[in-house]
mmCIF file of C-alpha atoms and ligand atoms in Angstrom:
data_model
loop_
_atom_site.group_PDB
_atom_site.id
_atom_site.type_symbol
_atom_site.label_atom_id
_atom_site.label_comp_id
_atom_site.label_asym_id
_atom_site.label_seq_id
_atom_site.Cartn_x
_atom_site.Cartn_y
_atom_site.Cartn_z
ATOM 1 C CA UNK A 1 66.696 95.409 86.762
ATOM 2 C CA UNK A 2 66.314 92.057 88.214
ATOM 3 C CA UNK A 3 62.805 90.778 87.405
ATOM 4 C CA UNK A 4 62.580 88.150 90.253
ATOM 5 C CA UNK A 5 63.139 88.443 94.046
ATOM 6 C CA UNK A 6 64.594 85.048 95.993
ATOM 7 C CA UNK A 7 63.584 85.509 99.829
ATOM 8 C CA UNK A 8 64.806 83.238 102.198
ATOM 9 C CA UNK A 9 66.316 83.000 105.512
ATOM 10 C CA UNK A 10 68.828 80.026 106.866
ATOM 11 C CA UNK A 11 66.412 80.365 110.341
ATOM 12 C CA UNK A 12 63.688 78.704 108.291
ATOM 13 C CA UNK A 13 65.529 75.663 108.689
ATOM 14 C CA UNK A 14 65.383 75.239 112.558
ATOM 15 C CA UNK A 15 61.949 74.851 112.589
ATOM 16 C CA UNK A 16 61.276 70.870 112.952
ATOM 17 C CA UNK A 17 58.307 68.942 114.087
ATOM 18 C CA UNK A 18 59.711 65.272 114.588
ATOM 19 C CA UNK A 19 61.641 62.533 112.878
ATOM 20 C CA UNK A 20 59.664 61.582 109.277
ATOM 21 C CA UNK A 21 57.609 64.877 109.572
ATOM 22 C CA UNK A 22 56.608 66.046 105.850
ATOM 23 C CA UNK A 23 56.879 69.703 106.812
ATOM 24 C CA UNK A 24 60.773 69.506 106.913
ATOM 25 C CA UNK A 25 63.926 71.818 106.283
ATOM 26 C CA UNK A 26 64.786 69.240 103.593
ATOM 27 C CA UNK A 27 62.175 70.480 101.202
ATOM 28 C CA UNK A 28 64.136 73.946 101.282
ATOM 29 C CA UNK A 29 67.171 72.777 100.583
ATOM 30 C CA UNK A 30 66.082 70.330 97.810
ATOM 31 C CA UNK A 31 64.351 74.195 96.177
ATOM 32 C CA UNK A 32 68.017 75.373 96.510
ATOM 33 C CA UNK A 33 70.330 72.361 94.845
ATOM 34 C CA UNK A 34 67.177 72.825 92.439
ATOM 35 C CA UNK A 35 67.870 76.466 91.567
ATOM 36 C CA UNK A 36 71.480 76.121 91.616
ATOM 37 C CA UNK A 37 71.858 73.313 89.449
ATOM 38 C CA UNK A 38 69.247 75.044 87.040
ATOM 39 C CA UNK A 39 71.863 77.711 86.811
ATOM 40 C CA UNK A 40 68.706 79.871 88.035
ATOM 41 C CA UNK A 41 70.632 81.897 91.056
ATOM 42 C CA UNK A 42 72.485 83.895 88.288
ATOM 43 C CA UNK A 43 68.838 85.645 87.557
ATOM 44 C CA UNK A 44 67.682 86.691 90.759
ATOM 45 C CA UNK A 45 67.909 89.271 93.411
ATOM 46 C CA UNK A 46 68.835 87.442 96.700
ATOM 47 C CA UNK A 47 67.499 88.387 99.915
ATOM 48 C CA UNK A 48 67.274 87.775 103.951
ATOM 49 C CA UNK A 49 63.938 87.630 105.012
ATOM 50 C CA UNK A 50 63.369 89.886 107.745
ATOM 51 C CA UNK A 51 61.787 89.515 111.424
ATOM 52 C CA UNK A 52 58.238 89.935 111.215
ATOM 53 C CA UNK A 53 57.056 92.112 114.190
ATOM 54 C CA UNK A 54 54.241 91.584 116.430
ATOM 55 C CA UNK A 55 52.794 94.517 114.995
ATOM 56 C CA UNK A 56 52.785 93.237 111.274
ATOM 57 C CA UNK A 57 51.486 89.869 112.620
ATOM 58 C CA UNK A 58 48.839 91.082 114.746
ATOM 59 C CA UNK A 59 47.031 92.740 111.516
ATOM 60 C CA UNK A 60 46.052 89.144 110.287
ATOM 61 C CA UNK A 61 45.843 87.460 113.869
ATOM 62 C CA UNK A 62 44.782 89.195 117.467
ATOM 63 C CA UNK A 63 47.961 89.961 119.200
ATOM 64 C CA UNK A 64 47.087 88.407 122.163
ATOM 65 C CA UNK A 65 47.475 84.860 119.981
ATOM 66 C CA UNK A 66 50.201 86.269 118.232
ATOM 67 C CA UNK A 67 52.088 86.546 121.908
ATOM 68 C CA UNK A 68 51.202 83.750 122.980
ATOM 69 C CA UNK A 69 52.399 82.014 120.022
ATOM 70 C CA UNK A 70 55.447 83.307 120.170
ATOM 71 C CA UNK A 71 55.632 82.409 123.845
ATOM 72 C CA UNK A 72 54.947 79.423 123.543
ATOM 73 C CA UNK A 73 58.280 77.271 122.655
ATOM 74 C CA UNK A 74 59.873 74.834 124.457
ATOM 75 C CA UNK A 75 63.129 74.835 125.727
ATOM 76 C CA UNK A 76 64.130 71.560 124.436
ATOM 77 C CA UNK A 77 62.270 68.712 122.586
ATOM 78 C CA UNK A 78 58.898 69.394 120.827
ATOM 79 C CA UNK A 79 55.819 70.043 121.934
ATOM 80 C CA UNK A 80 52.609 69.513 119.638
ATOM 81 C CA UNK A 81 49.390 72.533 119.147
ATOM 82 C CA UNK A 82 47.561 69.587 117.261
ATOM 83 C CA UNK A 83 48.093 66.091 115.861
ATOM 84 C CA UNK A 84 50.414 67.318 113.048
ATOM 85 C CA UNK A 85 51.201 71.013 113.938
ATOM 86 C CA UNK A 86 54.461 70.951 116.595
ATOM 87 C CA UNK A 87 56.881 73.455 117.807
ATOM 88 C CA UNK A 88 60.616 73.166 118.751
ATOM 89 C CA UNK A 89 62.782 75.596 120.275
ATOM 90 C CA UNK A 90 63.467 76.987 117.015
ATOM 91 C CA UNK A 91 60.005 77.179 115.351
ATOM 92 C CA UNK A 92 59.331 80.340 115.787
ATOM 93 C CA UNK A 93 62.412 82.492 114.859
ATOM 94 C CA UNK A 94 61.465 80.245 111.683
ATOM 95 C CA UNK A 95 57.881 81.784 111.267
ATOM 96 C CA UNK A 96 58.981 85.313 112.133
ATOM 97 C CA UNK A 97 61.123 85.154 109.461
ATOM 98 C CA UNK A 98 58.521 83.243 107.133
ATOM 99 C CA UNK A 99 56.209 86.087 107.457
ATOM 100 C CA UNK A 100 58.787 88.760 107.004
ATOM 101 C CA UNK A 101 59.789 87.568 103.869
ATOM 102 C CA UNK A 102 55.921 87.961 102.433
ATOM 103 C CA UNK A 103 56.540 91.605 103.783
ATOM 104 C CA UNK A 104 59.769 92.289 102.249
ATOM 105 C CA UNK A 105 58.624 91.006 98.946
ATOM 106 C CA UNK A 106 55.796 93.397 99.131
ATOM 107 C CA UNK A 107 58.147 96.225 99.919
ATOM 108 C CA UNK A 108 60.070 95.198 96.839
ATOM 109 C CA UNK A 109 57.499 94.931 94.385
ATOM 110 C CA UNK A 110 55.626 98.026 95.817
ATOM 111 C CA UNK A 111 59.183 100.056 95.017
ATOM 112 C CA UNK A 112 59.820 98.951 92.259
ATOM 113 C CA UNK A 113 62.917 97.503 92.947
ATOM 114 C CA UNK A 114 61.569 93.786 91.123
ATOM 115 C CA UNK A 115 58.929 93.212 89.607
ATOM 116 C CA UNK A 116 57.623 90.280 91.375
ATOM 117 C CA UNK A 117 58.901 87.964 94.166
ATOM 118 C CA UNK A 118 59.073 84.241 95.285
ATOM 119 C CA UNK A 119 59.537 83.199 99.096
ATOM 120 C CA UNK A 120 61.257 79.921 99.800
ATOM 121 C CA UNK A 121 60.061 79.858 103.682
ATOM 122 C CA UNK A 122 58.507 77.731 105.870
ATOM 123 C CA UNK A 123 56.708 76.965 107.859
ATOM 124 C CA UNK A 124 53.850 77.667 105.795
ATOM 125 C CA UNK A 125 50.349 79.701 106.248
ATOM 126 C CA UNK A 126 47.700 79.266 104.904
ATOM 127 C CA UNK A 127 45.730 76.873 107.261
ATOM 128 C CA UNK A 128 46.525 79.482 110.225
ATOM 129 C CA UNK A 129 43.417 80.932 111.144
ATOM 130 C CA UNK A 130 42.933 84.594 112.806
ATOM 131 C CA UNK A 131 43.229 82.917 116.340
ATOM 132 C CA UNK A 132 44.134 79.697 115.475
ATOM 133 C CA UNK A 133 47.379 77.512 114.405
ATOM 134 C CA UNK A 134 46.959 74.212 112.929
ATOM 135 C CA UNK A 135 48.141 71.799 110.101
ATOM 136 C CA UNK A 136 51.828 72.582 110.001
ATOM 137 C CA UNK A 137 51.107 76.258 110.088
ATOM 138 C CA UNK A 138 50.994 79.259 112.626
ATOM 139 C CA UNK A 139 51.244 82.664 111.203
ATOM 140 C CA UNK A 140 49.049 83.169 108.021
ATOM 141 C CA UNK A 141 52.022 84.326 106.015
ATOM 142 C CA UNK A 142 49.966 85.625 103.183
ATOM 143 C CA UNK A 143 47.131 87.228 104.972
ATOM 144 C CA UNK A 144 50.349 89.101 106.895
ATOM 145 C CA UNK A 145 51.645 90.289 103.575
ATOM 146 C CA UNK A 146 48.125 91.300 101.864
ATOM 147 C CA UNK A 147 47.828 93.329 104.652
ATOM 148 C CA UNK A 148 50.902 95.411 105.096
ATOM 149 C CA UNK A 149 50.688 95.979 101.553
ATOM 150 C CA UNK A 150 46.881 97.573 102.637
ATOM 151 C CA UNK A 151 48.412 99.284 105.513
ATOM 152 C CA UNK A 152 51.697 100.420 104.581
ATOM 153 C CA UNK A 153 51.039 100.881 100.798
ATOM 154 C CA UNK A 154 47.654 102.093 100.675
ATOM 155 C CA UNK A 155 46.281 99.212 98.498
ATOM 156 C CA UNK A 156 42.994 98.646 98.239
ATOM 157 C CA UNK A 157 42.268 95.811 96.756
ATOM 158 C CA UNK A 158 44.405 92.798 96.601
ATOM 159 C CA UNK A 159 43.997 88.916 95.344
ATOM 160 C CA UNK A 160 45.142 85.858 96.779
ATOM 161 C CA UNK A 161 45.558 82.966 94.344
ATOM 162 C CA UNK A 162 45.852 79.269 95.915
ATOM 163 C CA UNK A 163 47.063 76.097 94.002
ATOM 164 C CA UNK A 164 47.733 74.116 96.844
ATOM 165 C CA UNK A 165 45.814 71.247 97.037
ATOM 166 C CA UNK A 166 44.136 71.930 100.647
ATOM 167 C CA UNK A 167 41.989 74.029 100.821
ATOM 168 C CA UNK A 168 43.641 77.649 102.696
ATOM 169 C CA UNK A 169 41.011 77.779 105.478
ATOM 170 C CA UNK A 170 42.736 80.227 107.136
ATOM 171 C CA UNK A 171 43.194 82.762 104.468
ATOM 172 C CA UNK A 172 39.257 82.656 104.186
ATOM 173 C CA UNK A 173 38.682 82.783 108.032
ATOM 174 C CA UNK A 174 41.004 85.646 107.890
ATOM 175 C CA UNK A 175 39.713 87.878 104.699
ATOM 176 C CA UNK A 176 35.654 86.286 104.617
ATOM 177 C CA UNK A 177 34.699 89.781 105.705
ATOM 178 C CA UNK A 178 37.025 91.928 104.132
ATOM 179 C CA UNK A 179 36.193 93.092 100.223
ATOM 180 C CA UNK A 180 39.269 94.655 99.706
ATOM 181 C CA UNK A 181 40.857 91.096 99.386
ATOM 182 C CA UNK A 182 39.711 88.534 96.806
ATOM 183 C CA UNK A 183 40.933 84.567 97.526
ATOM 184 C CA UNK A 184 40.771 82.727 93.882
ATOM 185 C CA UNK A 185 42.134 78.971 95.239
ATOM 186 C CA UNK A 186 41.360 75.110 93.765
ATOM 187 C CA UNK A 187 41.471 72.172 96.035
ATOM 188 C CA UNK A 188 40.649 68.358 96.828
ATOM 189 C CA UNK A 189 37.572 67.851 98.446
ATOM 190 C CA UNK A 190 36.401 66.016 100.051
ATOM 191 C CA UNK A 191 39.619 66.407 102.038
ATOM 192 C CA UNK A 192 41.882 68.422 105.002
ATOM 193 C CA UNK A 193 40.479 71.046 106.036
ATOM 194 C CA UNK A 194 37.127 69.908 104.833
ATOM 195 C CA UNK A 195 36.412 73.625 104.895
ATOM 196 C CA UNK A 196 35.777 76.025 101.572
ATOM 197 C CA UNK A 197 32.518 74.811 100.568
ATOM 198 C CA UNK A 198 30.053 75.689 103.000
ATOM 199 C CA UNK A 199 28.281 79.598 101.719
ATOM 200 C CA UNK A 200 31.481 80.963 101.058
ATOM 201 C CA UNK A 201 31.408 84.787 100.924
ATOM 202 C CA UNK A 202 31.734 86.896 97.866
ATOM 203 C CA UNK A 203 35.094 87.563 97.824
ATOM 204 C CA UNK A 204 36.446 83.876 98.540
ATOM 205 C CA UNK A 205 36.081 82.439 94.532
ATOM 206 C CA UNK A 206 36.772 78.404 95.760
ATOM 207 C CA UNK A 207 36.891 75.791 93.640
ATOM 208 C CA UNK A 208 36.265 72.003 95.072
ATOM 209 C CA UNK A 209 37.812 69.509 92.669
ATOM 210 C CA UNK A 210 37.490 65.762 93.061
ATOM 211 C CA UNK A 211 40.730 63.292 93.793
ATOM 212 C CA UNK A 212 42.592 62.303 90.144
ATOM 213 C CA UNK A 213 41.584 65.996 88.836
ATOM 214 C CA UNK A 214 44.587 66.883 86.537
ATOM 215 C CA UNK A 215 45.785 69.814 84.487
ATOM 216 C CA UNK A 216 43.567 70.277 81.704
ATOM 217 C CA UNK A 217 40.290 70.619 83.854
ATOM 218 C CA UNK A 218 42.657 73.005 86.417
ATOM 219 C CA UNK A 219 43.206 74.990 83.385
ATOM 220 C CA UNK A 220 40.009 75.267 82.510
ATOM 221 C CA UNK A 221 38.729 76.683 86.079
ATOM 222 C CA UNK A 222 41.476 78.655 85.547
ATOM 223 C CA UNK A 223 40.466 80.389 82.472
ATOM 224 C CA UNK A 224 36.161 79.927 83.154
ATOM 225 C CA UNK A 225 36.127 80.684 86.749
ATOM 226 C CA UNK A 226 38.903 82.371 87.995
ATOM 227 C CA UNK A 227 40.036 85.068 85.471
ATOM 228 C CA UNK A 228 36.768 86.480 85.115
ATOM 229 C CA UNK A 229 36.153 87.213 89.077
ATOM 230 C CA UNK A 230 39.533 88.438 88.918
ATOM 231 C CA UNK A 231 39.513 90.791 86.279
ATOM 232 C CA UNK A 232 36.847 92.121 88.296
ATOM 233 C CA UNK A 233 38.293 92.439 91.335
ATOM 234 C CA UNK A 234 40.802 94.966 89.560
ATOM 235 C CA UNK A 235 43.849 93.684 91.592
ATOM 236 C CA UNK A 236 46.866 95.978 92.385
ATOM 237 C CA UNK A 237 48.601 93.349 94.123
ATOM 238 C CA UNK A 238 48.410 89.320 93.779
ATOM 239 C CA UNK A 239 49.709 87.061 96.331
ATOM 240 C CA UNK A 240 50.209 83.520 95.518
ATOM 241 C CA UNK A 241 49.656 80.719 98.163
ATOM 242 C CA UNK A 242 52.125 78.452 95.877
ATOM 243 C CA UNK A 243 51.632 75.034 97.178
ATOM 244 C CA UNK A 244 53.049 72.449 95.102
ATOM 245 C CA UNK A 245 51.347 69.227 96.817
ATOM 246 C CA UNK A 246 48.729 69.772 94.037
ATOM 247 C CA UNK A 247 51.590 68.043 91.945
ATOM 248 C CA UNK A 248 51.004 64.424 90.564
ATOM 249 C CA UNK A 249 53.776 63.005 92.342
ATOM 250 C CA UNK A 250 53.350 64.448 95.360
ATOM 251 C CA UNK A 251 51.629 61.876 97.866
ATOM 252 C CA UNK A 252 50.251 64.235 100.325
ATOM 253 C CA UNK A 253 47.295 64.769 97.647
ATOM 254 C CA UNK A 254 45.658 63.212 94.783
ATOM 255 C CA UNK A 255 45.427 65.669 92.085
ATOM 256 C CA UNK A 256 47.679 65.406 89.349
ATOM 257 C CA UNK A 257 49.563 68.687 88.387
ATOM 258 C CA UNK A 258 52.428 68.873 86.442
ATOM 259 C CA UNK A 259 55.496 71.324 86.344
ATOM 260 C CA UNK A 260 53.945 72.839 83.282
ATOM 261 C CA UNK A 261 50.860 73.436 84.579
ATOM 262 C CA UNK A 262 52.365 75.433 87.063
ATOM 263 C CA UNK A 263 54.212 77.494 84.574
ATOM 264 C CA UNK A 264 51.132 78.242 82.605
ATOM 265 C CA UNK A 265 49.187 79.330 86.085
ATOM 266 C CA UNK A 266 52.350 81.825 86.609
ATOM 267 C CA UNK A 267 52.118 83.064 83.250
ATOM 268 C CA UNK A 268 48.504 83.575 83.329
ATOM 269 C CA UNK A 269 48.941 85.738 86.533
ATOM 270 C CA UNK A 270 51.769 87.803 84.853
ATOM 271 C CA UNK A 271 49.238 88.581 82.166
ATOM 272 C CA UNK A 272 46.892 89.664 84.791
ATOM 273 C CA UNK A 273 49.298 91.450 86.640
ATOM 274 C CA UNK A 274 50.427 92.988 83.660
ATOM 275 C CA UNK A 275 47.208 94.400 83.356
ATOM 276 C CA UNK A 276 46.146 95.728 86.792
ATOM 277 C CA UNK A 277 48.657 95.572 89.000
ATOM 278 C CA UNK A 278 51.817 97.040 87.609
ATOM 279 C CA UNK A 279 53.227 93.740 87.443
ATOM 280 C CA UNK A 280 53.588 93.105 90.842
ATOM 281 C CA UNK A 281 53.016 89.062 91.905
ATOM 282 C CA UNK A 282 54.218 88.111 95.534
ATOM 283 C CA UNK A 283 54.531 84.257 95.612
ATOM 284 C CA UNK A 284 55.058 82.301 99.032
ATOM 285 C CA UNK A 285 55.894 78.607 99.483
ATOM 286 C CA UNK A 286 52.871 76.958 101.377
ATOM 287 C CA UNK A 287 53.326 72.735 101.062
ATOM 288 C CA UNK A 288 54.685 70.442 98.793
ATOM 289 C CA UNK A 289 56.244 67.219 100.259
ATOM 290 C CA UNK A 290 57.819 65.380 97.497
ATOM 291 C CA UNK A 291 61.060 66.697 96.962
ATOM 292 C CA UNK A 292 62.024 66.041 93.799
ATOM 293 C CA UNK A 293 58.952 67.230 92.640
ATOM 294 C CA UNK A 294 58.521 70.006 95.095
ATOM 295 C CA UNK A 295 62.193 71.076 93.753
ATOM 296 C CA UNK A 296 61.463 70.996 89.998
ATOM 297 C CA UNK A 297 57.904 72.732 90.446
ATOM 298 C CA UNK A 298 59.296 75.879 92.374
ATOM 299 C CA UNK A 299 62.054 76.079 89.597
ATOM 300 C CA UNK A 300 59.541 75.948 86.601
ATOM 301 C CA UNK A 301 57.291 78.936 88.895
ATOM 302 C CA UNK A 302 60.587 80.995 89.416
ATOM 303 C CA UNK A 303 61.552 80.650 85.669
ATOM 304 C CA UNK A 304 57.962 81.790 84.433
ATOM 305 C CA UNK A 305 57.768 84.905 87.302
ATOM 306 C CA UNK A 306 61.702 85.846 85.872
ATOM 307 C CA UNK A 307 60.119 85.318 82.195
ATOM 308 C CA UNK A 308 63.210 83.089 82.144
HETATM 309 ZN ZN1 ZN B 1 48.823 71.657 101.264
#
């Protein structure tokens, strides 16, 4: 068996938002020169992400916004939702297929056939909001996949981990109510969103961590903070909202993460998984601008999912 699922699809590459925009189809192809030249694509099981349906989208967002969403392209050019959230013709046949691959890598794991699963997609999620798209994100692709795997598996509890370094606003908007779904997640504050520290509920475990925070204090929320609400929660599924702007060299934030940080995050969740949830770890690409970094970071996660 192939440990480790690759899910991508080449229509996550016509989604642009202007010349010089950070959220760009580079940063997917600098993940796949990455894997290649790390001799990594021998090790995995390659897939197509499929077309998420309005159904599966509409279990994390009202359909209505879903629709309208999906209605809403232009014909040429670009048209913009907010200051730094745009869509193109092509931007959503790009999200579709973001969010399918979050459900296909459930469907995976939940089978059996891998044990866990990395999506290279974009655009990313986790700022998307139940009724509500915004920086660089439209459909919560996350929130979509914790939920089929509640509706079409029968889970009943699931965690969402989140080392990006903004704070996933939209996850929490989408699962504050829900106990089923735990949301363990460390970010800069004071900073975008500005959201995540006002009475969060139970089940959202945020961390706030100030600019210049680095790995050894991450690890140590990690171990003090995090593991213990987990263990709790009893997870039978964790989804990762793997955001590598948290990295030092990545200029979008100012915390200072390294690639082996990253692997010791991933290895901690494989423990955990190990544990509770029959090994099964869905991870899927939220930001991450700098692309040598972004590139390197990815490969060092995918190496420590494939125990490589
Ligand atoms: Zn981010």
């Amino acid at each position: 068996m192939t440990a480790t699922a690759f899910i991508t699809h080449k229509d996550c590459w016509l989604h642009e938002m202007g010349p010089y925009h950070p959220e760009c189809a580079d940063r997917l192809s600098a993940i796949n020169d990455r894997l290649i030249a790390a001799g990594m694509d021998l090790f995995l099981a390659f897939h197509d992400a499929p077309v998420a349906t309005v159904e599966q989208l509409s279990r994390a967002h009202p359909q209505e916004h879903v629709e309208g969403l999906l209605a809403n392209v232009p014909e040429s050019g670009i048209r913009h939702l907010d200051p730094d959230t745009a869509v193109c013709p092509g931007s959503m046949k790009a999200a579709v297929r973001a969010a399918g691959a979050g459900i296909l890598a459930v469907d995976l794991v939940m089978s059996k056939e891998v044990e866990n699963a990395f999506c290279a997609v974009r655009p990313p999620g986790h700022h998307a909001e139940k009724a509500k798209a915004m920086g660089f994100c439209f459909f919560n692709n996350v929130a979509v996949a914790a939920h089929h795997a509640m509706a079409e598996h029968g889970l009943e509890r699931v965690a969402i981990i989140d080392f990006d370094v903004h704070h996933g606003n939209g996850t929490e908007d989408i699962f504050k109510d829900d106990p089923r779904v735990m949301m363990a997640s460390i970010f800069q504050h004071p900073f975008y969103p500005y959201s995540g520290t006002d009475n969060p509920a139970p089940n959202m475990v945020n961390v706030p961590v100030p600019a210049g925070t680095r790995g050894d204090a991450f690890r140590q929320i990690v171990t003090d903070i995090w593991m213990p609400a987990l263990r709790k929660h009893n997870p039978q599924l964790i989804v990762i909202s793997a955001g590598f702007d948290s990295h030092y060299e990545d200029d979008m934030g100012s915390l200072g993460l390294v690639e082996a940080d990253y692997v010791w995050v991933t290895e901690q969740l494989r423990a955990l998984a190990d544990e509770c949830a029959e090994k099964r770890i869905v991870s899927i690409l939220e930001g991450g601008y700098a692309l040598s970094s972004l590139a390197r970071s990815v490969v060092s996660h995918i190496k420590a999912l494939a125990d490589i």
